[in-house]
Amino acid sequence: MPLFWRRWMYYMSPYTYYIEGVITNDLHGKPIRCRSYDFFVFSPPGSQSCGQFAGSWLQSANGYLDNEGATGSCNYCPYRNGDEYYSALNWSFVHRWRNFCILIGFTAFNIGFTVFMTRMYKVDKR
């Protein structure tokens, strides 16, 4: 999407708030278990284990190591729970009621505006 549209159209769309509310409500606190093809595989240097090599980095990063004691190939999953998944999208679970109110406001405005414009421009057929 071109930058011009992305800067304001994303926030104008009610679907943004609907999707954020539904996804964050559904994924909040849910543990994520990666399948074998979802892992990022890397090898630790020397005779270090996966936990020794990536342990300090994992304390500040999202995700988990599937095999911390392995010395051959390490399996890294980028998400530990659902909150880590949607935080990359700048979504937050605490916004769910804000998003709900924005949707109610959007709906009320559209209904009210439609009724107002219909009454204002209604043609009397008598």
Phi, psi and omega in degrees: 000133179300149185302322181304313182285323184295327183294327183235331183291327179301318183278343179278336184281129177291339179295330176303312183286327177295309182296317178299316180296316182291313183294314182293324178293323182283322187265352184301121176075001181281128177289145179247128175244116180285146173277171185300326180275356178270345184286148167267125185254131176217164180248131177285151181286150175060222181255022179285150174275168179300318180295321178292318183289315187253002185302311182292326178292321182293337178293333180252356182252164173282164173093188183207159172264132181281331185224076185295332182272353183288150178245352181270280179238137183257137178255115181249126175256127186287350182228132177267324179212174183298329180298323179292329179294308185275350175292335176294340179265006184062035175259154180219145179295329182289349179273001188298320179284327174299314180296320178298316180294324176297318179294319177296316178298318179298315180295314180297318179298314182295320178293313180298316180294321178295315179296316180299311182292326178294317179289325182290319185253015180292133181268126178283123186261016180274000000 
